[in-house]
Amino acid sequence: RSKQNGKNRYGFYQAEQELATSRTVTITNHLHNALLEDSFKLLFQPIIHERTRQVIAAEALIRFGDPQAQATGPTEFIPLAEEIGLIDQVGLWVFKNTCLQQRKWADAGLPLRCSVNVSARQLRNPRMADDFINAIERTGVNPAMMAIEITENAVINDEGSARAALQKLSDYGLSIAIDDFGTGYASLSGLHKIPVDTLKIDQSFVHGCDSDNDSSSIIAAIIMMARGLNLKVIAEGVETKGQLAFLSSFGCDEIQGYLIARPLPAEQMADFIAMHSAPRTTETS
Ligand code: C2E
Ligand code: MG
Ligand code: MG
Ligand code: MG
């Protein structure tokens, strides 16, 4: 799905081709500018503990800060950044800035675990793990409060460098989550060879779990398997109370999705948490 977006330029009609090419050029310029001007932004989406309903973590999600570029989202510009060789710089920007934010929250008495998405290409950079560890050391963040999210496909067909990077980060104390779990092609035996501690159930299953049998069976199976392998399970894309009830009944550990909150600017997190944990006197939705 999302990976296809950047490849539409192989379209049949020349006009279509030219339009897509000019779009690629435009986004390429936005990427270079954002790096030069340090104008990327991060949003943070709260993640709650299923039983306590407290916000315990937040996922960092990158955006263009420049108003001219804001309509373009990461599903489009991250694959392009990978293609044109900018992903290492962009990815390190995200990691460093997330560390800084984690430290600010921790100092303010909000010890949120922060997770950062890492793309397949980035994971294959042999310097990545050391760059991340340096960022942690320079910001003084507790490594146990940082997590990275990778997709299954980032670690299959890997000759070992991705696995080595994950091992180094895991040994240093970071959590490793498999994002969009269930949509890739990793075998269960392959999963066993990397130091994973968390599975994030893909949104496509979550969206169907209160309405179709296949999705609910898949989720039930993922949660049971995760329990057997001693992995934590996070459901992402939770949008309805029915989905939340289903996930709770199967003992899903953590919940993320629009039902809880949309991705927020960091400055809004403290207020969100204060409001979210206040006892509700009236039902608002
Ligand atoms: P992801 O890591 O699977 O992130 C979840 C995406 O789903 C986010 O979209 C989030 O805003 C959206 N989402 C969260 N809750 C809901 C919900 O209840 N319903 C629906 N429909 N959507 C929800 P976003 O921010 O556009 O990011 C899209 C993808 O771009 C991410 O998917 C991730 O793969 C990639 N991405 C985002 N930021 C970064 C980054 O800093 N580095 C890298 N390498 N990739 C990133
Ligand atoms: Mg993610
Ligand atoms: Mg995901
Ligand atoms: Mg994704």
CSV table of C-alpha atoms and ligand atoms in Angstrom, one decimal:
chain,number,residue,atom,x,y,z
A,1,ARG,CA,0.0,0.0,0.0
A,2,SER,CA,1.9,3.1,1.2
A,3,LYS,CA,5.2,1.9,-0.4
A,4,GLN,CA,3.5,2.1,-3.8
A,5,ASN,CA,2.9,5.8,-3.6
A,6,GLY,CA,6.4,6.9,-4.5
A,7,LYS,CA,6.5,4.5,-7.5
A,8,ASN,CA,3.6,5.8,-9.5
A,9,ARG,CA,5.9,7.7,-11.7
A,10,TYR,CA,6.2,4.6,-13.9
A,11,GLY,CA,2.7,5.6,-15.2
A,12,PHE,CA,1.7,5.0,-18.8
A,13,TYR,CA,0.9,8.5,-19.9
A,14,GLN,CA,3.6,11.0,-20.3
A,15,ALA,CA,1.6,13.8,-18.7
A,16,GLU,CA,1.0,11.6,-15.7
A,17,GLN,CA,4.7,10.8,-15.6
A,18,GLU,CA,5.7,14.4,-15.8
A,19,LEU,CA,3.3,15.4,-13.0
A,20,ALA,CA,4.7,12.6,-10.8
A,21,THR,CA,8.3,13.5,-11.6
A,22,SER,CA,7.7,17.2,-10.7
A,23,ARG,CA,6.1,16.0,-7.4
A,24,THR,CA,9.1,13.9,-6.7
A,25,VAL,CA,11.3,16.9,-7.4
A,26,THR,CA,9.2,19.1,-5.1
A,27,ILE,CA,9.3,16.7,-2.2
A,28,THR,CA,13.0,16.1,-2.7
A,29,ASN,CA,13.4,19.9,-2.3
A,30,HIS,CA,11.2,19.9,0.8
A,31,LEU,CA,13.4,17.2,2.3
A,32,HIS,CA,16.7,19.0,1.6
A,33,ASN,CA,15.2,22.3,2.9
A,34,ALA,CA,13.8,20.7,6.1
A,35,LEU,CA,17.3,19.2,6.9
A,36,LEU,CA,19.1,22.5,6.1
A,37,GLU,CA,16.6,24.7,8.0
A,38,ASP,CA,16.0,22.1,10.8
A,39,SER,CA,12.3,22.6,10.1
A,40,PHE,CA,10.9,19.1,10.5
A,41,LYS,CA,8.4,18.7,13.3
A,42,LEU,CA,7.5,15.8,15.6
A,43,LEU,CA,4.0,14.8,16.8
A,44,PHE,CA,3.6,12.4,19.6
A,45,GLN,CA,0.7,9.9,19.8
A,46,PRO,CA,-0.1,8.8,23.4
A,47,ILE,CA,-0.2,5.1,24.1
A,48,ILE,CA,-2.1,3.9,27.2
A,49,HIS,CA,-1.8,0.9,29.4
A,50,GLU,CA,-4.8,-1.3,28.8
A,51,ARG,CA,-5.6,-2.0,32.5
A,52,THR,CA,-4.7,1.2,34.2
A,53,ARG,CA,-5.7,3.4,31.2
A,54,GLN,CA,-2.7,5.7,32.1
A,55,VAL,CA,-0.6,7.2,29.3
A,56,ILE,CA,2.7,5.4,29.6
A,57,ALA,CA,4.3,5.9,26.2
A,58,ALA,CA,4.2,8.1,23.0
A,59,GLU,CA,5.2,7.3,19.4
A,60,ALA,CA,7.1,10.1,17.6
A,61,LEU,CA,5.7,10.7,14.1
A,62,ILE,CA,7.5,13.1,11.7
A,63,ARG,CA,6.0,15.9,9.8
A,64,PHE,CA,7.2,18.7,7.5
A,65,GLY,CA,7.1,22.0,9.5
A,66,ASP,CA,7.1,24.2,6.4
A,67,PRO,CA,3.5,25.2,5.6
A,68,GLN,CA,4.2,24.7,1.9
A,69,ALA,CA,5.1,21.1,2.5
A,70,GLN,CA,2.7,20.1,5.3
A,71,ALA,CA,0.2,18.4,3.1
A,72,THR,CA,2.8,15.7,2.3
A,73,GLY,CA,2.9,13.0,5.0
A,74,PRO,CA,5.6,10.5,6.0
A,75,THR,CA,4.1,7.6,4.0
A,76,GLU,CA,5.1,9.6,1.0
A,77,PHE,CA,8.3,11.3,2.0
A,78,ILE,CA,10.0,8.6,4.0
A,79,PRO,CA,10.2,6.1,1.1
A,80,LEU,CA,11.5,9.0,-1.0
A,81,ALA,CA,14.1,9.9,1.7
A,82,GLU,CA,15.2,6.2,1.5
A,83,GLU,CA,15.5,6.3,-2.3
A,84,ILE,CA,17.5,9.5,-2.4
A,85,GLY,CA,19.8,8.6,0.4
A,86,LEU,CA,18.6,11.1,3.0
A,87,ILE,CA,17.0,8.6,5.4
A,88,ASP,CA,20.0,8.3,7.7
A,89,GLN,CA,20.0,12.1,8.3
A,90,VAL,CA,16.3,12.3,8.7
A,91,GLY,CA,16.2,9.3,11.0
A,92,LEU,CA,18.9,10.6,13.2
A,93,TRP,CA,17.1,14.0,13.5
A,94,VAL,CA,14.0,12.1,14.6
A,95,PHE,CA,15.9,10.0,17.2
A,96,LYS,CA,17.9,12.9,18.7
A,97,ASN,CA,14.8,15.2,18.9
A,98,THR,CA,12.8,12.4,20.5
A,99,CYS,CA,15.5,11.8,23.1
A,100,LEU,CA,15.5,15.6,23.9
A,101,GLN,CA,11.7,15.5,24.3
A,102,GLN,CA,11.8,12.3,26.4
A,103,ARG,CA,14.3,14.0,28.7
A,104,LYS,CA,12.1,17.1,29.1
A,105,TRP,CA,9.1,15.0,30.0
A,106,ALA,CA,11.1,12.9,32.4
A,107,ASP,CA,12.5,16.0,34.1
A,108,ALA,CA,9.0,17.4,34.4
A,109,GLY,CA,7.8,14.2,36.1
A,110,LEU,CA,6.3,12.5,33.1
A,111,PRO,CA,8.4,9.4,32.4
A,112,LEU,CA,7.0,8.5,29.0
A,113,ARG,CA,8.6,5.7,27.0
A,114,CYS,CA,9.1,7.2,23.6
A,115,SER,CA,9.2,5.2,20.4
A,116,VAL,CA,10.7,6.1,17.1
A,117,ASN,CA,10.1,4.5,13.7
A,118,VAL,CA,13.2,3.2,11.9
A,119,SER,CA,13.0,2.3,8.2
A,120,ALA,CA,14.6,-0.7,6.6
A,121,ARG,CA,17.3,1.3,4.8
A,122,GLN,CA,18.2,3.1,8.0
A,123,LEU,CA,18.6,-0.2,9.9
A,124,ARG,CA,21.2,-1.4,7.3
A,125,ASN,CA,23.4,1.6,8.0
A,126,PRO,CA,26.3,0.1,10.0
A,127,ARG,CA,26.7,3.4,12.0
A,128,MET,CA,23.1,3.7,13.0
A,129,ALA,CA,23.3,1.9,16.4
A,130,ASP,CA,26.3,3.9,17.5
A,131,ASP,CA,24.7,7.2,16.4
A,132,PHE,CA,21.6,6.3,18.4
A,133,ILE,CA,23.7,5.3,21.5
A,134,ASN,CA,25.6,8.6,21.2
A,135,ALA,CA,22.4,10.6,21.1
A,136,ILE,CA,21.2,8.8,24.2
A,137,GLU,CA,24.5,9.5,26.0
A,138,ARG,CA,24.5,13.2,25.0
A,139,THR,CA,20.9,13.7,26.1
A,140,GLY,CA,21.2,11.7,29.3
A,141,VAL,CA,18.0,9.7,28.5
A,142,ASN,CA,17.4,6.4,30.2
A,143,PRO,CA,17.8,3.9,27.4
A,144,ALA,CA,15.0,1.7,28.8
A,145,MET,CA,12.7,4.6,28.1
A,146,MET,CA,13.4,4.6,24.3
A,147,ALA,CA,12.0,2.1,21.8
A,148,ILE,CA,12.4,1.6,18.1
A,149,GLU,CA,9.8,0.3,15.7
A,150,ILE,CA,10.7,-1.6,12.6
A,151,THR,CA,8.6,-3.6,10.2
A,152,GLU,CA,9.0,-7.3,9.6
A,153,ASN,CA,10.3,-6.7,6.1
A,154,ALA,CA,13.2,-4.7,7.5
A,155,VAL,CA,14.8,-7.7,9.0
A,156,ILE,CA,14.0,-10.4,6.4
A,157,ASN,CA,16.5,-10.9,3.6
A,158,ASP,CA,19.0,-9.1,5.8
A,159,GLU,CA,22.6,-10.4,5.7
A,160,GLY,CA,23.1,-9.7,9.3
A,161,SER,CA,23.8,-6.0,9.6
A,162,ALA,CA,20.2,-5.1,10.6
A,163,ARG,CA,20.2,-7.9,13.1
A,164,ALA,CA,23.6,-6.7,14.5
A,165,ALA,CA,22.2,-3.2,14.9
A,166,LEU,CA,19.1,-4.4,16.7
A,167,GLN,CA,21.2,-6.6,19.0
A,168,LYS,CA,23.5,-3.7,19.9
A,169,LEU,CA,20.5,-1.4,20.7
A,170,SER,CA,18.7,-4.1,22.6
A,171,ASP,CA,21.8,-4.9,24.6
A,172,TYR,CA,22.1,-1.2,25.4
A,173,GLY,CA,18.6,-1.3,26.9
A,174,LEU,CA,16.2,-0.1,24.2
A,175,SER,CA,13.0,-1.9,23.4
A,176,ILE,CA,12.5,-3.3,19.9
A,177,ALA,CA,9.0,-3.4,18.5
A,178,ILE,CA,7.7,-4.9,15.3
A,179,ASP,CA,5.4,-2.4,13.7
A,180,ASP,CA,2.4,-3.3,11.4
A,181,PHE,CA,2.7,-6.9,12.7
A,182,GLY,CA,0.9,-9.4,10.6
A,183,THR,CA,1.2,-7.7,7.3
A,184,GLY,CA,4.8,-8.6,6.4
A,185,TYR,CA,6.5,-11.8,5.6
A,186,ALA,CA,8.6,-12.6,8.6
A,187,SER,CA,8.4,-16.2,9.7
A,188,LEU,CA,7.9,-16.9,13.3
A,189,SER,CA,11.2,-18.6,13.4
A,190,GLY,CA,12.8,-15.5,11.9
A,191,LEU,CA,11.2,-13.4,14.6
A,192,HIS,CA,12.9,-15.6,17.2
A,193,LYS,CA,16.3,-14.7,15.9
A,194,ILE,CA,16.0,-11.0,16.6
A,195,PRO,CA,15.8,-9.3,20.0
A,196,VAL,CA,12.2,-8.3,19.7
A,197,ASP,CA,10.2,-7.5,22.8
A,198,THR,CA,7.0,-5.9,21.5
A,199,LEU,CA,4.5,-6.6,18.7
A,200,LYS,CA,2.3,-3.8,17.3
A,201,ILE,CA,-0.8,-5.3,15.7
A,202,ASP,CA,-1.4,-3.7,12.4
A,203,GLN,CA,-4.3,-1.3,12.1
A,204,SER,CA,-6.0,-3.2,9.3
A,205,PHE,CA,-6.8,-6.1,11.8
A,206,VAL,CA,-7.7,-3.7,14.6
A,207,HIS,CA,-10.2,-1.8,12.3
A,208,GLY,CA,-12.0,-5.0,11.6
A,209,CYS,CA,-11.9,-6.7,15.0
A,210,ASP,CA,-15.3,-5.5,16.1
A,211,SER,CA,-17.0,-6.4,12.8
A,212,ASP,CA,-15.3,-9.3,11.0
A,213,ASN,CA,-14.4,-12.7,12.2
A,214,ASP,CA,-11.1,-13.0,10.3
A,215,SER,CA,-9.6,-9.9,11.9
A,216,SER,CA,-10.8,-10.9,15.4
A,217,SER,CA,-9.4,-14.4,15.0
A,218,ILE,CA,-6.0,-13.0,13.8
A,219,ILE,CA,-5.8,-10.6,16.7
A,220,ALA,CA,-6.7,-13.4,19.2
A,221,ALA,CA,-4.0,-15.6,17.7
A,222,ILE,CA,-1.4,-12.8,17.7
A,223,ILE,CA,-2.1,-12.0,21.4
A,224,MET,CA,-1.9,-15.7,22.4
A,225,MET,CA,1.3,-16.2,20.5
A,226,ALA,CA,2.9,-13.1,22.0
A,227,ARG,CA,2.0,-14.3,25.5
A,228,GLY,CA,3.7,-17.6,24.8
A,229,LEU,CA,6.8,-15.9,23.5
A,230,ASN,CA,6.8,-13.3,26.4
A,231,LEU,CA,6.3,-10.4,24.1
A,232,LYS,CA,4.3,-7.2,24.8
A,233,VAL,CA,1.4,-6.5,22.5
A,234,ILE,CA,0.3,-3.0,21.4
A,235,ALA,CA,-2.8,-2.4,19.3
A,236,GLU,CA,-2.6,0.6,17.0
A,237,GLY,CA,-5.3,2.3,15.1
A,238,VAL,CA,-7.9,1.8,17.8
A,239,GLU,CA,-10.9,4.0,16.8
A,240,THR,CA,-14.0,2.6,18.5
A,241,LYS,CA,-15.1,1.5,22.0
A,242,GLY,CA,-16.0,-1.8,20.4
A,243,GLN,CA,-12.4,-2.4,19.3
A,244,LEU,CA,-11.1,-1.4,22.7
A,245,ALA,CA,-13.5,-3.8,24.4
A,246,PHE,CA,-12.4,-6.6,22.2
A,247,LEU,CA,-8.7,-5.9,22.7
A,248,SER,CA,-9.2,-5.6,26.5
A,249,SER,CA,-11.1,-8.9,26.6
A,250,PHE,CA,-8.1,-10.6,25.0
A,251,GLY,CA,-5.6,-8.9,27.3
A,252,CYS,CA,-3.8,-6.7,24.8
A,253,ASP,CA,-1.2,-4.8,26.9
A,254,GLU,CA,-1.3,-1.3,25.4
A,255,ILE,CA,-3.6,0.7,23.3
A,256,GLN,CA,-3.0,3.5,20.7
A,257,GLY,CA,-5.4,5.1,18.3
A,258,TYR,CA,-7.7,8.0,17.6
A,259,LEU,CA,-10.1,6.8,20.2
A,260,ILE,CA,-7.5,7.7,22.8
A,261,ALA,CA,-5.8,10.6,21.0
A,262,ARG,CA,-4.5,11.8,17.6
A,263,PRO,CA,-0.8,12.5,17.3
A,264,LEU,CA,-0.2,15.7,19.4
A,265,PRO,CA,2.4,18.5,19.4
A,266,ALA,CA,4.7,17.8,22.4
A,267,GLU,CA,3.5,20.9,24.2
A,268,GLN,CA,0.0,19.5,24.4
A,269,MET,CA,1.0,16.2,26.0
A,270,ALA,CA,1.0,17.3,29.7
A,271,ASP,CA,-2.5,18.8,29.4
A,272,PHE,CA,-3.7,15.8,27.5
A,273,ILE,CA,-2.5,13.5,30.3
A,274,ALA,CA,-4.0,15.7,33.0
A,275,MET,CA,-7.3,15.6,31.3
A,276,HIS,CA,-7.2,12.0,30.4
A,277,SER,CA,-6.5,10.8,33.9
A,278,ALA,CA,-9.0,13.2,35.6
A,279,PRO,CA,-12.1,11.3,36.7
A,280,ARG,CA,-14.8,11.8,34.2
A,281,THR,CA,-18.0,13.2,35.6
A,282,THR,CA,-19.8,13.2,32.3
A,283,GLU,CA,-19.6,11.1,29.2
A,284,THR,CA,-18.6,13.2,26.3
A,285,SER,CA,-18.7,10.7,23.4
B,1,C2E,P1,3.2,3.8,11.7
B,1,C2E,O1,4.5,3.8,12.4
B,1,C2E,O2,2.4,2.5,11.6
B,1,C2E,O3,2.3,4.9,12.5
B,1,C2E,C1,0.9,4.8,12.6
B,1,C2E,C2,0.2,5.8,11.7
B,1,C2E,O4,-1.2,5.6,11.8
B,1,C2E,C3,0.5,7.2,11.9
B,1,C2E,O5,0.4,7.9,10.6
B,1,C2E,C4,-0.7,7.7,12.8
B,1,C2E,O6,-1.0,9.0,12.7
B,1,C2E,C5,-1.8,6.8,12.2
B,1,C2E,N1,-2.8,6.5,13.2
B,1,C2E,C6,-2.7,6.5,14.5
B,1,C2E,N2,-3.9,6.1,15.1
B,1,C2E,C7,-4.8,6.0,14.1
B,1,C2E,C8,-6.2,5.6,14.1
B,1,C2E,O7,-6.8,5.4,15.1
B,1,C2E,N3,-6.7,5.5,12.8
B,1,C2E,C9,-6.0,5.8,11.7
B,1,C2E,N4,-6.7,5.7,10.5
B,1,C2E,N5,-4.7,6.1,11.7
B,1,C2E,C10,-4.1,6.2,12.9
B,1,C2E,P2,1.5,8.9,10.1
B,1,C2E,O8,2.0,9.8,11.2
B,1,C2E,O9,1.0,9.5,8.8
B,1,C2E,O10,2.7,7.9,9.7
B,1,C2E,C11,2.6,7.0,8.7
B,1,C2E,C12,3.8,6.1,8.7
B,1,C2E,O11,4.9,6.8,8.3
B,1,C2E,C13,4.1,5.4,10.0
B,1,C2E,O12,3.3,4.3,10.2
B,1,C2E,C14,5.6,5.1,9.8
B,1,C2E,O13,5.7,3.9,9.0
B,1,C2E,C15,6.0,6.2,8.9
B,1,C2E,N6,6.7,7.2,9.8
B,1,C2E,C16,6.2,8.3,10.5
B,1,C2E,N7,7.2,9.0,11.1
B,1,C2E,C17,8.3,8.3,10.8
B,1,C2E,C18,9.7,8.6,11.2
B,1,C2E,O14,10.1,9.5,12.0
B,1,C2E,N8,10.6,7.7,10.6
B,1,C2E,C19,10.3,6.7,9.8
B,1,C2E,N9,11.3,5.9,9.3
B,1,C2E,N10,9.0,6.5,9.4
B,1,C2E,C20,8.0,7.3,10.0
B,2,MG,MG,5.1,3.0,14.1
B,3,MG,MG,2.0,0.8,12.3
B,4,MG,MG,3.4,1.8,9.0
